[in-house]
Amino acid sequence: MAIVGIVPAAGSGERLGTDGPKAFAACAGRPLLEWSLDVLETVCDRVVVAVPAGYEHGADRVRGAASRSASVREALRAAPEATVAVVHDAARPLVSRVLVQRCLDMLAAGGCDAAVAASPMSDTVKEAGNDGTVVRTLPRAGLWSVQTPQVFDAAALHRALGVDDAVLAAATDDSSLVEAAGGVVRLVEAPPENLKVTNTVDLALAEALLGDRELRAAPRG
Ligand code: C5P
């Protein structure tokens, strides 16, 4: 069995307002991407990163593509030996080894093609038109907000990604593509700190939580 980490890190990150791509923006003293790599490298046999053009230095760096899932497809193509793929966004630096392992265990238990991190919705979710008029309110029970890591049977992910670029561009995560291909996806409840860095408030929060985590991990002296 070959467990390969796949990290889409090729986004521009315009909403964060940094000069360069988001994955390379400084977060608690190092590039955002490196926090996730630290964790994935302890669990995976190899980690392939999809990076923006001009950042393909070093082994296991491939050029990303026009959409997030197309970047995942490029990285997966570079790891034909993968039997299990651990897809994780560079934008979630607070991922833990425990969470990745729980997703791996869920997949290994059988009966599904993907095991994905998720949190039960705490907000009420409404559907609205372009002018902000509410169309309906969704019953909250049974609604989850889905995150990464997402752990896949690599063959199932490969099949799911074999669709038109327009379908990949419309997908907001990879597990929905597996569902669309008839696969079974299971949820693994994630801890609240597994946040996604999208804007400057998220970045400040991530830095505070990572600083706290480092402090707790440091030997007392
Ligand atoms: O833009 P968003 O935050 O949803 O992106 C999620 C992840 O997908 C980020 O880590 C980003 O770098 C990556 N991405 C990518 N290729 C793209 C767009 C986003 O690898 N074309």
PDB file of N, CA and C in Angstrom, residues 129-179:
ATOM      1  N   GLY A 129     -31.463  34.404  -3.263  1.00  0.00           N
ATOM      2  CA  GLY A 129     -31.259  34.843  -4.644  1.00  0.00           C
ATOM      3  C   GLY A 129     -30.163  35.897  -4.706  1.00  0.00           C
ATOM      4  N   ASN A 130     -29.854  36.370  -5.929  1.00  0.00           N
ATOM      5  CA  ASN A 130     -28.781  37.357  -6.106  1.00  0.00           C
ATOM      6  C   ASN A 130     -29.059  38.663  -5.369  1.00  0.00           C
ATOM      7  N   ASP A 131     -30.334  39.009  -5.191  1.00  0.00           N
ATOM      8  CA  ASP A 131     -30.660  40.266  -4.506  1.00  0.00           C
ATOM      9  C   ASP A 131     -30.740  40.097  -2.984  1.00  0.00           C
ATOM     10  N   GLY A 132     -30.385  38.913  -2.490  1.00  0.00           N
ATOM     11  CA  GLY A 132     -30.369  38.686  -1.043  1.00  0.00           C
ATOM     12  C   GLY A 132     -31.701  38.206  -0.481  1.00  0.00           C
ATOM     13  N   THR A 133     -32.703  38.030  -1.342  1.00  0.00           N
ATOM     14  CA  THR A 133     -33.995  37.546  -0.839  1.00  0.00           C
ATOM     15  C   THR A 133     -33.913  36.046  -0.556  1.00  0.00           C
ATOM     16  N   VAL A 134     -34.329  35.681   0.654  1.00  0.00           N
ATOM     17  CA  VAL A 134     -34.234  34.270   1.056  1.00  0.00           C
ATOM     18  C   VAL A 134     -35.263  33.435   0.299  1.00  0.00           C
ATOM     19  N   VAL A 135     -34.782  32.327  -0.257  1.00  0.00           N
ATOM     20  CA  VAL A 135     -35.658  31.396  -0.975  1.00  0.00           C
ATOM     21  C   VAL A 135     -36.159  30.340   0.001  1.00  0.00           C
ATOM     22  N   ARG A 136     -35.247  29.824   0.820  1.00  0.00           N
ATOM     23  CA  ARG A 136     -35.662  28.833   1.823  1.00  0.00           C
ATOM     24  C   ARG A 136     -34.580  28.670   2.882  1.00  0.00           C
ATOM     25  N   THR A 137     -35.009  28.084   3.998  1.00  0.00           N
ATOM     26  CA  THR A 137     -34.082  27.775   5.097  1.00  0.00           C
ATOM     27  C   THR A 137     -33.942  26.258   5.157  1.00  0.00           C
ATOM     28  N   LEU A 138     -32.695  25.824   5.156  1.00  0.00           N
ATOM     29  CA  LEU A 138     -32.460  24.374   5.165  1.00  0.00           C
ATOM     30  C   LEU A 138     -32.514  23.858   6.599  1.00  0.00           C
ATOM     31  N   PRO A 139     -33.128  22.703   6.834  1.00  0.00           N
ATOM     32  CA  PRO A 139     -33.096  22.136   8.189  1.00  0.00           C
ATOM     33  C   PRO A 139     -31.646  21.815   8.571  1.00  0.00           C
ATOM     34  N   ARG A 140     -31.198  22.319   9.721  1.00  0.00           N
ATOM     35  CA  ARG A 140     -29.774  22.203  10.067  1.00  0.00           C
ATOM     36  C   ARG A 140     -29.353  20.782  10.435  1.00  0.00           C
ATOM     37  N   ALA A 141     -30.285  20.026  10.990  1.00  0.00           N
ATOM     38  CA  ALA A 141     -29.925  18.657  11.396  1.00  0.00           C
ATOM     39  C   ALA A 141     -29.434  17.891  10.169  1.00  0.00           C
ATOM     40  N   GLY A 142     -28.291  17.273  10.302  1.00  0.00           N
ATOM     41  CA  GLY A 142     -27.764  16.480   9.182  1.00  0.00           C
ATOM     42  C   GLY A 142     -26.903  17.284   8.215  1.00  0.00           C
ATOM     43  N   LEU A 143     -26.742  18.621   8.454  1.00  0.00           N
ATOM     44  CA  LEU A 143     -25.868  19.421   7.568  1.00  0.00           C
ATOM     45  C   LEU A 143     -24.460  19.506   8.164  1.00  0.00           C
ATOM     46  N   TRP A 144     -23.477  19.312   7.322  1.00  0.00           N
ATOM     47  CA  TRP A 144     -22.075  19.351   7.744  1.00  0.00           C
ATOM     48  C   TRP A 144     -21.321  20.298   6.827  1.00  0.00           C
ATOM     49  N   SER A 145     -20.324  20.958   7.384  1.00  0.00           N
ATOM     50  CA  SER A 145     -19.433  21.733   6.527  1.00  0.00           C
ATOM     51  C   SER A 145     -18.173  20.878   6.324  1.00  0.00           C
ATOM     52  N   VAL A 146     -17.830  20.690   5.056  1.00  0.00           N
ATOM     53  CA  VAL A 146     -16.791  19.720   4.714  1.00  0.00           C
ATOM     54  C   VAL A 146     -15.447  20.408   4.504  1.00  0.00           C
ATOM     55  N   GLN A 147     -14.391  19.760   4.970  1.00  0.00           N
ATOM     56  CA  GLN A 147     -13.047  20.347   4.993  1.00  0.00           C
ATOM     57  C   GLN A 147     -12.070  19.404   4.281  1.00  0.00           C
ATOM     58  N   THR A 148     -10.797  19.639   4.490  1.00  0.00           N
ATOM     59  CA  THR A 148      -9.766  18.627   4.224  1.00  0.00           C
ATOM     60  C   THR A 148      -9.071  18.413   5.568  1.00  0.00           C
ATOM     61  N   PRO A 149      -8.416  17.262   5.805  1.00  0.00           N
ATOM     62  CA  PRO A 149      -8.041  16.209   4.859  1.00  0.00           C
ATOM     63  C   PRO A 149      -9.235  15.406   4.335  1.00  0.00           C
ATOM     64  N   GLN A 150      -9.073  14.946   3.080  1.00  0.00           N
ATOM     65  CA  GLN A 150     -10.006  14.011   2.467  1.00  0.00           C
ATOM     66  C   GLN A 150      -9.164  12.828   1.975  1.00  0.00           C
ATOM     67  N   VAL A 151      -9.474  11.649   2.506  1.00  0.00           N
ATOM     68  CA  VAL A 151      -8.671  10.454   2.203  1.00  0.00           C
ATOM     69  C   VAL A 151      -9.458   9.559   1.241  1.00  0.00           C
ATOM     70  N   PHE A 152      -8.813   9.186   0.142  1.00  0.00           N
ATOM     71  CA  PHE A 152      -9.503   8.460  -0.926  1.00  0.00           C
ATOM     72  C   PHE A 152      -8.804   7.150  -1.267  1.00  0.00           C
ATOM     73  N   ASP A 153      -9.615   6.183  -1.693  1.00  0.00           N
ATOM     74  CA  ASP A 153      -9.077   5.092  -2.488  1.00  0.00           C
ATOM     75  C   ASP A 153      -8.571   5.763  -3.765  1.00  0.00           C
ATOM     76  N   ALA A 154      -7.276   5.618  -4.065  1.00  0.00           N
ATOM     77  CA  ALA A 154      -6.685   6.414  -5.145  1.00  0.00           C
ATOM     78  C   ALA A 154      -7.333   6.122  -6.503  1.00  0.00           C
ATOM     79  N   ALA A 155      -7.707   4.867  -6.734  1.00  0.00           N
ATOM     80  CA  ALA A 155      -8.329   4.526  -8.020  1.00  0.00           C
ATOM     81  C   ALA A 155      -9.686   5.230  -8.158  1.00  0.00           C
ATOM     82  N   ALA A 156     -10.447   5.302  -7.057  1.00  0.00           N
ATOM     83  CA  ALA A 156     -11.758   5.972  -7.093  1.00  0.00           C
ATOM     84  C   ALA A 156     -11.580   7.470  -7.350  1.00  0.00           C
ATOM     85  N   LEU A 157     -10.557   8.065  -6.730  1.00  0.00           N
ATOM     86  CA  LEU A 157     -10.323   9.501  -6.949  1.00  0.00           C
ATOM     87  C   LEU A 157      -9.890   9.748  -8.397  1.00  0.00           C
ATOM     88  N   HIS A 158      -9.028   8.887  -8.876  1.00  0.00           N
ATOM     89  CA  HIS A 158      -8.542   9.010 -10.253  1.00  0.00           C
ATOM     90  C   HIS A 158      -9.718   8.976 -11.242  1.00  0.00           C
ATOM     91  N   ARG A 159     -10.634   8.030 -11.013  1.00  0.00           N
ATOM     92  CA  ARG A 159     -11.819   7.926 -11.898  1.00  0.00           C
ATOM     93  C   ARG A 159     -12.678   9.187 -11.784  1.00  0.00           C
ATOM     94  N   ALA A 160     -12.884   9.644 -10.549  1.00  0.00           N
ATOM     95  CA  ALA A 160     -13.759  10.804 -10.326  1.00  0.00           C
ATOM     96  C   ALA A 160     -13.208  12.071 -10.965  1.00  0.00           C
ATOM     97  N   LEU A 161     -11.876  12.162 -11.040  1.00  0.00           N
ATOM     98  CA  LEU A 161     -11.252  13.366 -11.613  1.00  0.00           C
ATOM     99  C   LEU A 161     -11.181  13.318 -13.144  1.00  0.00           C
ATOM    100  N   GLY A 162     -11.578  12.194 -13.710  1.00  0.00           N
ATOM    101  CA  GLY A 162     -11.513  12.031 -15.161  1.00  0.00           C
ATOM    102  C   GLY A 162     -12.720  12.629 -15.862  1.00  0.00           C
ATOM    103  N   VAL A 163     -13.049  13.863 -15.538  1.00  0.00           N
ATOM    104  CA  VAL A 163     -14.210  14.547 -16.132  1.00  0.00           C
ATOM    105  C   VAL A 163     -13.717  15.832 -16.795  1.00  0.00           C
ATOM    106  N   ASP A 164     -14.636  16.532 -17.473  1.00  0.00           N
ATOM    107  CA  ASP A 164     -14.249  17.771 -18.166  1.00  0.00           C
ATOM    108  C   ASP A 164     -13.690  18.812 -17.196  1.00  0.00           C
ATOM    109  N   ASP A 165     -12.832  19.677 -17.714  1.00  0.00           N
ATOM    110  CA  ASP A 165     -12.273  20.752 -16.888  1.00  0.00           C
ATOM    111  C   ASP A 165     -13.374  21.637 -16.305  1.00  0.00           C
ATOM    112  N   ALA A 166     -14.468  21.816 -17.043  1.00  0.00           N
ATOM    113  CA  ALA A 166     -15.556  22.673 -16.549  1.00  0.00           C
ATOM    114  C   ALA A 166     -16.210  22.051 -15.310  1.00  0.00           C
ATOM    115  N   VAL A 167     -16.311  20.724 -15.283  1.00  0.00           N
ATOM    116  CA  VAL A 167     -16.886  20.040 -14.113  1.00  0.00           C
ATOM    117  C   VAL A 167     -15.924  20.181 -12.931  1.00  0.00           C
ATOM    118  N   LEU A 168     -14.637  20.027 -13.187  1.00  0.00           N
ATOM    119  CA  LEU A 168     -13.644  20.192 -12.115  1.00  0.00           C
ATOM    120  C   LEU A 168     -13.689  21.609 -11.565  1.00  0.00           C
ATOM    121  N   ALA A 169     -13.841  22.581 -12.461  1.00  0.00           N
ATOM    122  CA  ALA A 169     -13.841  23.992 -12.030  1.00  0.00           C
ATOM    123  C   ALA A 169     -15.058  24.306 -11.158  1.00  0.00           C
ATOM    124  N   ALA A 170     -16.153  23.602 -11.386  1.00  0.00           N
ATOM    125  CA  ALA A 170     -17.373  23.862 -10.608  1.00  0.00           C
ATOM    126  C   ALA A 170     -17.355  23.150  -9.253  1.00  0.00           C
ATOM    127  N   ALA A 171     -16.453  22.184  -9.083  1.00  0.00           N
ATOM    128  CA  ALA A 171     -16.418  21.403  -7.832  1.00  0.00           C
ATOM    129  C   ALA A 171     -15.740  22.224  -6.732  1.00  0.00           C
ATOM    130  N   THR A 172     -16.328  22.235  -5.536  1.00  0.00           N
ATOM    131  CA  THR A 172     -15.678  22.950  -4.435  1.00  0.00           C
ATOM    132  C   THR A 172     -14.894  22.002  -3.530  1.00  0.00           C
ATOM    133  N   ASP A 173     -15.054  20.698  -3.737  1.00  0.00           N
ATOM    134  CA  ASP A 173     -14.168  19.730  -3.087  1.00  0.00           C
ATOM    135  C   ASP A 173     -14.111  18.475  -3.958  1.00  0.00           C
ATOM    136  N   ASP A 174     -13.193  17.575  -3.630  1.00  0.00           N
ATOM    137  CA  ASP A 174     -13.007  16.389  -4.470  1.00  0.00           C
ATOM    138  C   ASP A 174     -13.974  15.269  -4.131  1.00  0.00           C
ATOM    139  N   SER A 175     -14.420  15.240  -2.873  1.00  0.00           N
ATOM    140  CA  SER A 175     -15.320  14.140  -2.491  1.00  0.00           C
ATOM    141  C   SER A 175     -16.650  14.244  -3.238  1.00  0.00           C
ATOM    142  N   SER A 176     -17.071  15.464  -3.607  1.00  0.00           N
ATOM    143  CA  SER A 176     -18.331  15.600  -4.357  1.00  0.00           C
ATOM    144  C   SER A 176     -18.192  14.958  -5.738  1.00  0.00           C
ATOM    145  N   LEU A 177     -16.977  14.960  -6.280  1.00  0.00           N
ATOM    146  CA  LEU A 177     -16.754  14.320  -7.593  1.00  0.00           C
ATOM    147  C   LEU A 177     -16.847  12.795  -7.452  1.00  0.00           C
ATOM    148  N   VAL A 178     -16.360  12.281  -6.313  1.00  0.00           N
ATOM    149  CA  VAL A 178     -16.470  10.838  -6.051  1.00  0.00           C
ATOM    150  C   VAL A 178     -17.945  10.449  -5.880  1.00  0.00           C
ATOM    151  N   GLU A 179     -18.702  11.289  -5.162  1.00  0.00           N
ATOM    152  CA  GLU A 179     -20.149  11.040  -5.028  1.00  0.00           C
ATOM    153  C   GLU A 179     -20.805  11.003  -6.404  1.00  0.00           C
TER     154      GLU A 179
END
